[in-house]
PDB file of C-alpha atoms and ligand atoms in Angstrom:
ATOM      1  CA  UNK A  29      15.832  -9.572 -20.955  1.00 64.00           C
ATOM      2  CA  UNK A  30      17.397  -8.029 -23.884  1.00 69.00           C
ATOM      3  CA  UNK A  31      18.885  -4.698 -23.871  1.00 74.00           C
ATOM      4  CA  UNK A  32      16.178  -3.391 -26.244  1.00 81.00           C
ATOM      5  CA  UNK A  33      13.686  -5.269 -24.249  1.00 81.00           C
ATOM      6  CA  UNK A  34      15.074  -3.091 -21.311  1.00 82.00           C
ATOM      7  CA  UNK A  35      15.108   0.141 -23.623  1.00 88.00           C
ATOM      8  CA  UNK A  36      11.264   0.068 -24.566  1.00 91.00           C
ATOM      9  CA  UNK A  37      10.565  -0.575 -20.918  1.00 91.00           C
ATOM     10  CA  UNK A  38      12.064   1.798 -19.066  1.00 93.00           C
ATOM     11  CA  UNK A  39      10.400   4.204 -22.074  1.00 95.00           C
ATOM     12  CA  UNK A  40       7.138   2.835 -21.186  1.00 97.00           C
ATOM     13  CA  UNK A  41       7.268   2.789 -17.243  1.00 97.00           C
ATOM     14  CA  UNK A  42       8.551   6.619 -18.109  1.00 98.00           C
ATOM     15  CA  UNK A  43       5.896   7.524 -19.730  1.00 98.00           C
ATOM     16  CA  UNK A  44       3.210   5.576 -17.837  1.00 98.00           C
ATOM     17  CA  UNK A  45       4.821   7.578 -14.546  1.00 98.00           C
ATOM     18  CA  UNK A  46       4.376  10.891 -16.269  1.00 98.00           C
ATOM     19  CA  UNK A  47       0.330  10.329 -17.119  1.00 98.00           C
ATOM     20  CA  UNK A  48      -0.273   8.871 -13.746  1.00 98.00           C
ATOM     21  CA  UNK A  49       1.271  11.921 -12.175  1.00 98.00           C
ATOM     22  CA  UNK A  50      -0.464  14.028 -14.190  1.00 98.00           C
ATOM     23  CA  UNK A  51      -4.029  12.248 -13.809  1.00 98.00           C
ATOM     24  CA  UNK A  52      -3.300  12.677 -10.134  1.00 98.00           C
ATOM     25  CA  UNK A  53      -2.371  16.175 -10.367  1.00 97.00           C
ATOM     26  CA  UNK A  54      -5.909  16.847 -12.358  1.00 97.00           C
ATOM     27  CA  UNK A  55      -7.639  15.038  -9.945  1.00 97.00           C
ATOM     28  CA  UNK A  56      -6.310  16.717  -6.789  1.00 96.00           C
ATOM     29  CA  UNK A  57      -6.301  20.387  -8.376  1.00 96.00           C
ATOM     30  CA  UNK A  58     -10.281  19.677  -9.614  1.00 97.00           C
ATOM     31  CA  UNK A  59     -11.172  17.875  -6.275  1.00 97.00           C
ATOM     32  CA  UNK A  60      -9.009  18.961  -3.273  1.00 96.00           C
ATOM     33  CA  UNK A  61      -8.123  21.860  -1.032  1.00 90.00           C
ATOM     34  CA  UNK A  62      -6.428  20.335   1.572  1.00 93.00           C
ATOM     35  CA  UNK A  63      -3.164  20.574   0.061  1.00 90.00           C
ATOM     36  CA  UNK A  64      -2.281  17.255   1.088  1.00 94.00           C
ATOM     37  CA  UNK A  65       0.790  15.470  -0.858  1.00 94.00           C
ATOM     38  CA  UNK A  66      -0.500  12.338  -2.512  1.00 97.00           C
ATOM     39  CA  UNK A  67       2.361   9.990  -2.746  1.00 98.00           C
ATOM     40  CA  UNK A  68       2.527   7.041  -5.418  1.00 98.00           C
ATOM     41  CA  UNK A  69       3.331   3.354  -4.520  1.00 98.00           C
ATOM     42  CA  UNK A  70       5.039   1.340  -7.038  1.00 98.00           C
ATOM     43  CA  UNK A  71       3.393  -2.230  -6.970  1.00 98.00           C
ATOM     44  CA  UNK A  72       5.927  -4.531  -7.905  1.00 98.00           C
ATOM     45  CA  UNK A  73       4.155  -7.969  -7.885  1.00 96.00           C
ATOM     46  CA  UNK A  74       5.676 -10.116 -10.493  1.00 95.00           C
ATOM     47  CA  UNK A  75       7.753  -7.365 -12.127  1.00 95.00           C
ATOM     48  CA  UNK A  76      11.529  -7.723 -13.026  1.00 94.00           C
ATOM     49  CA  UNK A  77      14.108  -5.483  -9.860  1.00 96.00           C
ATOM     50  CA  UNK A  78      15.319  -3.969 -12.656  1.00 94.00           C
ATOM     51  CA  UNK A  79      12.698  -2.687 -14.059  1.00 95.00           C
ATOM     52  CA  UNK A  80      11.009  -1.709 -10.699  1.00 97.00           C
ATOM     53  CA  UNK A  81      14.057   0.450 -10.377  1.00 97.00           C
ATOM     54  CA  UNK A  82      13.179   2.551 -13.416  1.00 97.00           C
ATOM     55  CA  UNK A  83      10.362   3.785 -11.227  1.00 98.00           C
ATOM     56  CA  UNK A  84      12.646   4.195  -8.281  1.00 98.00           C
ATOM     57  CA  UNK A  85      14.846   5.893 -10.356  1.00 97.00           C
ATOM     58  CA  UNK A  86      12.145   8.503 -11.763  1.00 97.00           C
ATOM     59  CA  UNK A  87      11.118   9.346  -8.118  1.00 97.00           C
ATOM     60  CA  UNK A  88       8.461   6.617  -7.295  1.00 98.00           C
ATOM     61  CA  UNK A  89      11.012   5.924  -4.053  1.00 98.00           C
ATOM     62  CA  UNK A  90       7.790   3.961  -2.174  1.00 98.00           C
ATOM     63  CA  UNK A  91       7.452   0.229  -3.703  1.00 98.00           C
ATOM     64  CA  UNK A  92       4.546  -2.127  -2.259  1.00 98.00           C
ATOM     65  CA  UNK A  93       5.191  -5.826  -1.795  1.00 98.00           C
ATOM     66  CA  UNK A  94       2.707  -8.698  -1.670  1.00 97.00           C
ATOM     67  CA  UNK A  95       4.628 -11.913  -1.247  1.00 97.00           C
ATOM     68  CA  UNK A  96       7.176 -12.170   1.596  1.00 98.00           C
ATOM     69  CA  UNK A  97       9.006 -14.586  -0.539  1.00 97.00           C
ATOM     70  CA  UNK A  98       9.328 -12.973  -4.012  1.00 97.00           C
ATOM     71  CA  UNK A  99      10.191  -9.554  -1.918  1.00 98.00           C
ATOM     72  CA  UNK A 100      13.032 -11.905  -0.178  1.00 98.00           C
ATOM     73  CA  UNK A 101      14.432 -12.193  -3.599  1.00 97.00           C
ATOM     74  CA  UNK A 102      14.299  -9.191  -5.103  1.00 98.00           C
ATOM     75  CA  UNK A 103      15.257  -7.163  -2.035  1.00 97.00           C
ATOM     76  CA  UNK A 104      18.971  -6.984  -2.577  1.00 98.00           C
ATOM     77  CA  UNK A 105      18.333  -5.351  -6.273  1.00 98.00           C
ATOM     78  CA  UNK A 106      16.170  -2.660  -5.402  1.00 98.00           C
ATOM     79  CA  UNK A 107      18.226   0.667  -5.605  1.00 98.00           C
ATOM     80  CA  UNK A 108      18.748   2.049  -1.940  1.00 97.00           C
ATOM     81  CA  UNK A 109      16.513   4.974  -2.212  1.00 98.00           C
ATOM     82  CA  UNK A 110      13.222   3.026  -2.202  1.00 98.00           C
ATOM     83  CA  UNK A 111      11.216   2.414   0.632  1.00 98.00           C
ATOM     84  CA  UNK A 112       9.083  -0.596   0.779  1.00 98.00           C
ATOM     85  CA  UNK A 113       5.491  -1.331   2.440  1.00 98.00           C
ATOM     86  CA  UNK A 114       4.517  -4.835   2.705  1.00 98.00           C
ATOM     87  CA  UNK A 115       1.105  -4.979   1.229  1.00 98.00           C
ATOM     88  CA  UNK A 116      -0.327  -8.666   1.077  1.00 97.00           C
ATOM     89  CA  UNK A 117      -1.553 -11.004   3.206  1.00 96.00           C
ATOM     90  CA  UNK A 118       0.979 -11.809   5.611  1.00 97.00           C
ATOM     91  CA  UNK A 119       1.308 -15.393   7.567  1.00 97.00           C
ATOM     92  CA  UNK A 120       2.594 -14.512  11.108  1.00 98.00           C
ATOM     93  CA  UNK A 121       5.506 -16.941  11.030  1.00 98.00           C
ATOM     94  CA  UNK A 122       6.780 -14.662   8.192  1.00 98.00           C
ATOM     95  CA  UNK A 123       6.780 -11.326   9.622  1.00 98.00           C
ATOM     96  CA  UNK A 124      10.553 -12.532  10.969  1.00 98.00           C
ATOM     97  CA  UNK A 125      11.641 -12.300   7.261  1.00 98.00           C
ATOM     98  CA  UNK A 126      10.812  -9.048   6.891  1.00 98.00           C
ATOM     99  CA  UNK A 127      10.513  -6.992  10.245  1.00 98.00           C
ATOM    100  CA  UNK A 128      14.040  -5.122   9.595  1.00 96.00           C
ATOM    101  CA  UNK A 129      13.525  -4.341   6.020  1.00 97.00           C
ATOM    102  CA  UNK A 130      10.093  -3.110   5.331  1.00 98.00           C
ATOM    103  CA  UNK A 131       9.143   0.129   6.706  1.00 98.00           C
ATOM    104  CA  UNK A 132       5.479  -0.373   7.211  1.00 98.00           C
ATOM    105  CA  UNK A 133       3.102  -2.846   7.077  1.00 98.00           C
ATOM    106  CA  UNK A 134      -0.250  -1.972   5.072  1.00 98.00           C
ATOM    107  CA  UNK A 135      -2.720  -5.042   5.648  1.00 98.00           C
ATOM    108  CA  UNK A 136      -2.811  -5.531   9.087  1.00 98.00           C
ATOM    109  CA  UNK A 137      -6.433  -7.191   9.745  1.00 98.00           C
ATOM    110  CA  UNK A 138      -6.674  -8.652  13.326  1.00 98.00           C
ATOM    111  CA  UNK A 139      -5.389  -8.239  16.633  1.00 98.00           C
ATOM    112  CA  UNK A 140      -3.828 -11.606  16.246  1.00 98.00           C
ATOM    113  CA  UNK A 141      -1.740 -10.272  13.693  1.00 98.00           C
ATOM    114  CA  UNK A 142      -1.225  -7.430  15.012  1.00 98.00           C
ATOM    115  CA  UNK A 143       0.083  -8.856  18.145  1.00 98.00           C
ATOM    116  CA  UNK A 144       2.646 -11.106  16.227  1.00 98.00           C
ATOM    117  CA  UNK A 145       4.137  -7.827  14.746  1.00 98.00           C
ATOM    118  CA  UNK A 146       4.221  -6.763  18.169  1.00 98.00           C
ATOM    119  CA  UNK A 147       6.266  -9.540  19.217  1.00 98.00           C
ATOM    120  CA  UNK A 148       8.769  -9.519  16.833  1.00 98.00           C
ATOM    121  CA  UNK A 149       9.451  -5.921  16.296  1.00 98.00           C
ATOM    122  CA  UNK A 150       9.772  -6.169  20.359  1.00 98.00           C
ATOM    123  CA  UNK A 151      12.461  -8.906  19.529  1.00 97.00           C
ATOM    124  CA  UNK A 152      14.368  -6.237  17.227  1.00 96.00           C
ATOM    125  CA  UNK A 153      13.882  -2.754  19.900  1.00 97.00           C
ATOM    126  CA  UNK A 154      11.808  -1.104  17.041  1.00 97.00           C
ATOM    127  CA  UNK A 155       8.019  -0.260  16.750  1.00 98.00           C
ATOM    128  CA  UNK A 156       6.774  -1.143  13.954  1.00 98.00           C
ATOM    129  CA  UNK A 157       4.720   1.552  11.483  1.00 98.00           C
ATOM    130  CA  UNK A 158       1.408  -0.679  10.568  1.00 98.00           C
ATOM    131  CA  UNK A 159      -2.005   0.367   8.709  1.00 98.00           C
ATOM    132  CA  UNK A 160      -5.332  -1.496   9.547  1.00 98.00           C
ATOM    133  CA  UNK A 161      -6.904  -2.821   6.530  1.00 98.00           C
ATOM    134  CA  UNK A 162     -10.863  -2.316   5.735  1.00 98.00           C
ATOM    135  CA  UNK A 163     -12.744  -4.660   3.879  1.00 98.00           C
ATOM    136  CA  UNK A 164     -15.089  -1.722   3.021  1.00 97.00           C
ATOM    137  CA  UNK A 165     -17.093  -3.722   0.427  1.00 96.00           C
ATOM    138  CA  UNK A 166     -17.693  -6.454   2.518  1.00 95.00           C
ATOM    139  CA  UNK A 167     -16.404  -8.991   0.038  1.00 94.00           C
ATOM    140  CA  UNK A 168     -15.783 -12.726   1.683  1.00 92.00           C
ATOM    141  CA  UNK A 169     -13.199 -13.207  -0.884  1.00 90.00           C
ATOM    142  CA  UNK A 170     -10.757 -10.103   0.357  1.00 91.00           C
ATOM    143  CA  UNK A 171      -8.866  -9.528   3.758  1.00 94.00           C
ATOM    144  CA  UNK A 172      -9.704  -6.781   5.712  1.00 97.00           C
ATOM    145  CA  UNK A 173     -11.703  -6.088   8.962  1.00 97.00           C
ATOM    146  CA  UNK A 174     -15.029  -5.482   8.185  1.00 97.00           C
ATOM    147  CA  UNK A 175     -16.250  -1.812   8.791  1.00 95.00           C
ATOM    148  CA  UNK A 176     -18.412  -2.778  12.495  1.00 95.00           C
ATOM    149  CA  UNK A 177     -15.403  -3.919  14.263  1.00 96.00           C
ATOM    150  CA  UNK A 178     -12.510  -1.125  12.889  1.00 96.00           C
ATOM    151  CA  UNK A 179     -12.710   0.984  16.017  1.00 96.00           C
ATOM    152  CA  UNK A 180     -12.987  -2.334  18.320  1.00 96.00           C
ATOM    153  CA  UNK A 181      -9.963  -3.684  16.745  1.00 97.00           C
ATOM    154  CA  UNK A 182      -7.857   0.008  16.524  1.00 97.00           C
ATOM    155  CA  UNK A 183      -8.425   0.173  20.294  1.00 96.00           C
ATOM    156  CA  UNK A 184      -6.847  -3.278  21.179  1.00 97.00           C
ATOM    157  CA  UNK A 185      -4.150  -3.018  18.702  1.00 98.00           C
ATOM    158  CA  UNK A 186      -3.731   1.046  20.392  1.00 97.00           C
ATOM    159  CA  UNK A 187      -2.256  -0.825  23.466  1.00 97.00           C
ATOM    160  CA  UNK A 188       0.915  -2.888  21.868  1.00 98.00           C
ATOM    161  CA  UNK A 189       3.631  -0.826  22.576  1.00 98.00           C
ATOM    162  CA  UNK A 190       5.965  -1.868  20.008  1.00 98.00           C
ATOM    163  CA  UNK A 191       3.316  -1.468  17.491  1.00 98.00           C
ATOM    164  CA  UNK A 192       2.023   1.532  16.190  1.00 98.00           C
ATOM    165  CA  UNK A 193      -0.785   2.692  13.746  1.00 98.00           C
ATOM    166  CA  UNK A 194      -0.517   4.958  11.132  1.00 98.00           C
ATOM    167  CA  UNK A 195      -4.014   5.245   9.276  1.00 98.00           C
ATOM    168  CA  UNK A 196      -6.032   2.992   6.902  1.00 98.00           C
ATOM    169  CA  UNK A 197      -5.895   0.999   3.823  1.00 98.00           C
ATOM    170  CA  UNK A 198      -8.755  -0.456   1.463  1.00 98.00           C
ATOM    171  CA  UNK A 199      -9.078  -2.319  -1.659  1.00 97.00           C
ATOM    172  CA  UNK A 200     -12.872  -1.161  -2.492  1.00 95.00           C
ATOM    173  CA  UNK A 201     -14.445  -3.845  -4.897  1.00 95.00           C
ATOM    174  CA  UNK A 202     -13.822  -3.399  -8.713  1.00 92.00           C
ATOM    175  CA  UNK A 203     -16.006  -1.044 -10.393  1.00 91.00           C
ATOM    176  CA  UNK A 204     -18.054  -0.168  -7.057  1.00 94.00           C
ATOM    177  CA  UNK A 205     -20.043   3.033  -6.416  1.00 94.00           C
ATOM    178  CA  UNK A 206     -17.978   5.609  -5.836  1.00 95.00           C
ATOM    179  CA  UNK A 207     -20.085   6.299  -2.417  1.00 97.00           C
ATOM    180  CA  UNK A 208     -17.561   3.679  -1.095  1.00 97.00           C
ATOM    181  CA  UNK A 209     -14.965   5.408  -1.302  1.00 98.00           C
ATOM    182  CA  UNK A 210     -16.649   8.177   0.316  1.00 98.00           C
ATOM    183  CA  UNK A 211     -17.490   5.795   3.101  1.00 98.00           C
ATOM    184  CA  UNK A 212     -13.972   4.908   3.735  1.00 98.00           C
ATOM    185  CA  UNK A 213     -12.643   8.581   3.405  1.00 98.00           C
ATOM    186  CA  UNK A 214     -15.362   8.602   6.370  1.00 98.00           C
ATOM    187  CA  UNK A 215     -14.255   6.400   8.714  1.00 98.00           C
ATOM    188  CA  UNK A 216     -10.492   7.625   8.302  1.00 98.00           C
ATOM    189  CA  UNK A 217     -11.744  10.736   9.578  1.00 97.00           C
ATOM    190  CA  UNK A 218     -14.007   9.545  12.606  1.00 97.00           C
ATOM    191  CA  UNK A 219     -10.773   7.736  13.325  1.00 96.00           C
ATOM    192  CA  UNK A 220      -8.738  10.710  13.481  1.00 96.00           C
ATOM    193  CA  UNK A 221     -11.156  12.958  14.833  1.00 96.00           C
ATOM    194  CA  UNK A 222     -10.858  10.306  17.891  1.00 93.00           C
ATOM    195  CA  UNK A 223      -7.578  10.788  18.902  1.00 91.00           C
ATOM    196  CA  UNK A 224      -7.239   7.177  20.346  1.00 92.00           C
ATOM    197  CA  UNK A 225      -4.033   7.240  22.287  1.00 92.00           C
ATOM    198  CA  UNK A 226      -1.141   5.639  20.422  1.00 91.00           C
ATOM    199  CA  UNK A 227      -2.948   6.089  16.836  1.00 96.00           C
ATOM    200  CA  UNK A 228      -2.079   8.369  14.468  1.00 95.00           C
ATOM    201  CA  UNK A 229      -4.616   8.933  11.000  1.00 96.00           C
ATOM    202  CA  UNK A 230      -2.025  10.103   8.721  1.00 97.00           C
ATOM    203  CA  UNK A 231      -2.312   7.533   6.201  1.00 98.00           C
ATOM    204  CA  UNK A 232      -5.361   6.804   3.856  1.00 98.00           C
ATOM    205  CA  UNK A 233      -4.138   3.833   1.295  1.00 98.00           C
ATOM    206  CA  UNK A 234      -6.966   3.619  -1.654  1.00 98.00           C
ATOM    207  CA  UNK A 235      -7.263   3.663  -4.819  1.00 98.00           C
ATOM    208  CA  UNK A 236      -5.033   1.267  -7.771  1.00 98.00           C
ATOM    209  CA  UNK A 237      -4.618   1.548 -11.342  1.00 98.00           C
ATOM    210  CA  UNK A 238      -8.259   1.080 -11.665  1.00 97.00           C
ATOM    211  CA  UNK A 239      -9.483   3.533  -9.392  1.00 97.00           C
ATOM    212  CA  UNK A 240      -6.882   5.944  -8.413  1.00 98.00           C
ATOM    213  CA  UNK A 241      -8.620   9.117  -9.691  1.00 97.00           C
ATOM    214  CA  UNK A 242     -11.432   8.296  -7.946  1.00 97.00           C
ATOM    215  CA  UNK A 243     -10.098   7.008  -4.629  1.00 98.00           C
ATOM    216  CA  UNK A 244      -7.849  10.600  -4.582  1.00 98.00           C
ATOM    217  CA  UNK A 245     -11.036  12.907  -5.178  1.00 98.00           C
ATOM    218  CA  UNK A 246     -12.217  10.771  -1.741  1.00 98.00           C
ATOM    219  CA  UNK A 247      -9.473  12.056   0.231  1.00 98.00           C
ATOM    220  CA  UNK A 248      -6.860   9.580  -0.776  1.00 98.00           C
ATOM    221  CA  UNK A 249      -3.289  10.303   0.035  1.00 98.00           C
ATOM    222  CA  UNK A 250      -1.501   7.324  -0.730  1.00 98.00           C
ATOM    223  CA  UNK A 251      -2.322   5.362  -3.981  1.00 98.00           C
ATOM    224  CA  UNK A 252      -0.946   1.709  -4.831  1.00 98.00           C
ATOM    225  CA  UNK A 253      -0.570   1.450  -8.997  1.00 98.00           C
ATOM    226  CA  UNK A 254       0.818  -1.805 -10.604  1.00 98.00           C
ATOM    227  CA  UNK A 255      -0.715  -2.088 -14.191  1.00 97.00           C
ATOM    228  CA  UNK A 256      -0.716   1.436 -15.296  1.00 98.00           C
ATOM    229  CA  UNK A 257       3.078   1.537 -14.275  1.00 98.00           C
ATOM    230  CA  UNK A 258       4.574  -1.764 -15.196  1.00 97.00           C
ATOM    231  CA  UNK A 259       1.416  -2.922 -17.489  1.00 95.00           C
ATOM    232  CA  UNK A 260      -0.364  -6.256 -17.210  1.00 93.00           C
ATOM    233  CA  UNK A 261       1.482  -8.635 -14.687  1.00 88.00           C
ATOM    234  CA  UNK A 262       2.592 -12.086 -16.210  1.00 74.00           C
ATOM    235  CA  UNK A 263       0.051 -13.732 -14.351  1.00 66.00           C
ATOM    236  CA  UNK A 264      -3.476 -13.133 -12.893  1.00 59.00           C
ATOM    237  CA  UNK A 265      -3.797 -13.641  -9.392  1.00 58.00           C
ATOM    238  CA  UNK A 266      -6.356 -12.946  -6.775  1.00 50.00           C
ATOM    239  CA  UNK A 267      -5.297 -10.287  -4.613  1.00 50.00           C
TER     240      UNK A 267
HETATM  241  C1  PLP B  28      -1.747  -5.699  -6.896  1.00 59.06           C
HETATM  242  C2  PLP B  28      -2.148  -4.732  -5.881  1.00 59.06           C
HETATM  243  C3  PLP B  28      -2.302  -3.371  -6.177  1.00 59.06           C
HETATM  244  C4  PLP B  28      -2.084  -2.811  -7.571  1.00 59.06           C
HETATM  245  O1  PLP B  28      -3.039  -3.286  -8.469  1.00 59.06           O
HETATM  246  P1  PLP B  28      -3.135  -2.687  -9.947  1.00 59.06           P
HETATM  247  O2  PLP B  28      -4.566  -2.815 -10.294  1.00 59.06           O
HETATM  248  O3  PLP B  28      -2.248  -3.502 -10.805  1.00 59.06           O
HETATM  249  O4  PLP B  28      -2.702  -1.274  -9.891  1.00 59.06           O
HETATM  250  C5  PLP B  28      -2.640  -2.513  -5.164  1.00 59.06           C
HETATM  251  N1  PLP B  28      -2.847  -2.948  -3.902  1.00 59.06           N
HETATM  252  C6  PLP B  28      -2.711  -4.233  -3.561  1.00 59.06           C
HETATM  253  C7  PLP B  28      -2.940  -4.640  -2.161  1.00 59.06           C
HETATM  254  C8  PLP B  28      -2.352  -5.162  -4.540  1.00 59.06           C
HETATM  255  O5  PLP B  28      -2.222  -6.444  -4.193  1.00 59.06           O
END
């Protein structure tokens, strides 16, 4: 890119950061008393390292990756501060590439999965941090566990020891009813209020640029935004 390319983006990625912050902020100060900290995922699919790193840079430190490959070449230009989560689908002969470098994985949706984590973050002496994805619209198109076998499915993965659970994420259908969301917020908390051995409900991963407003008045506290940060990706893609 050109250096005035580079100029007007890191203004707009500025200035996109800023109203997403402060939509959140709204949000959380109209909807929620918890004082929970919401904390912003950069989603980086398709966008230029150097450009992700303006949103490092202005404190968006957590970036979410879809594709095990275009992560693989992009790692090594990502400023050291960030923090990445692994967000796509994810082919178990992959999870090799990225075991050591990702610090949790987001969109873990079997036990067969699950158990291939196991195995290779066994191979490296390190449990891995995971979240188990919910198909909460019941879409056939979308990953995810549906909602009638989440606590089945928590329970086996409860007993890999080199695994270890952290909460929930969801990509609720576009432009759904909002009692979705409410749904999900739902099930995070039967979850926690379970205390399965070995699982810990600290994590609730909804809402995008779409939704976020919406998925953080439902008890959100962890919200993945690509197109309101970086605007529209080069390419569509199904997600
Ligand atoms: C692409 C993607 C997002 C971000 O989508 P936007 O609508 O661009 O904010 C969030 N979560 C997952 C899993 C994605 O693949």
């Amino acid at each position: 890119m050109f250096q005035t390319d580079i100029e007007q983006k890191y203004k707009f990625v500025v200035e996109n950061i800023k109203e997403v912050c402060y939509n959140i902020s709204v949000a959380r100060e109209k909807y929620r008393n918890d004082g929970e900290n919401i904390r912003i995922m950069a989603v980086t699919k398709t966008v230029d390292p150097e450009i992700v790193n303006v949103a490092v840079k202005n404190g968006i430190t957590l970036l979410g990756e879809n594709r095990v490959q275009e992560y693989l070449s992009k790692k090594d230009k990502y400023l050291p501060e960030a923090e990445v989560h692994f967000i796509g689908r994810l082919q178990t002969n992959k999870i090799k590439y990225i075991i050591n470098d990702v610090s949790l994985i987001q969109s873990v949706d079997s036990l067969k999965l699950a158990e291939a984590i196991n195995k290779e973050a066994a191979k490296h002496d390190k449990t891995a941090d995971i979240l188990i994805e919910v198909n909460i619209g019941g879409e056939t198109t979308k990953g995810g566990i549906d909602k009638d076998g989440i606590y089945e499915l928590a329970e086996k993965i409860a007993v890999l020891p080199n695994v270890k659970v952290k909460g929930l994420m969801t990509i609720p259908p576009p432009g759904c009813d909002e009692s979705l969301f409410d749904e999900m917020h739902g099930i995070y908390c039967e979850l926690k209020s379970k205390k399965i051995e070995n699982i810990e409900m600290d994590i609730l991963s909804m809402g995008m640029s779409g939704d976020y407003e919406l998925a953080v008045k439902h008890g959100s506290n962890l919200v993945r935004i690509g197109t309101k940060l970086f605007g529209a990706r080069k390419y569509t893609e199904v997600i």
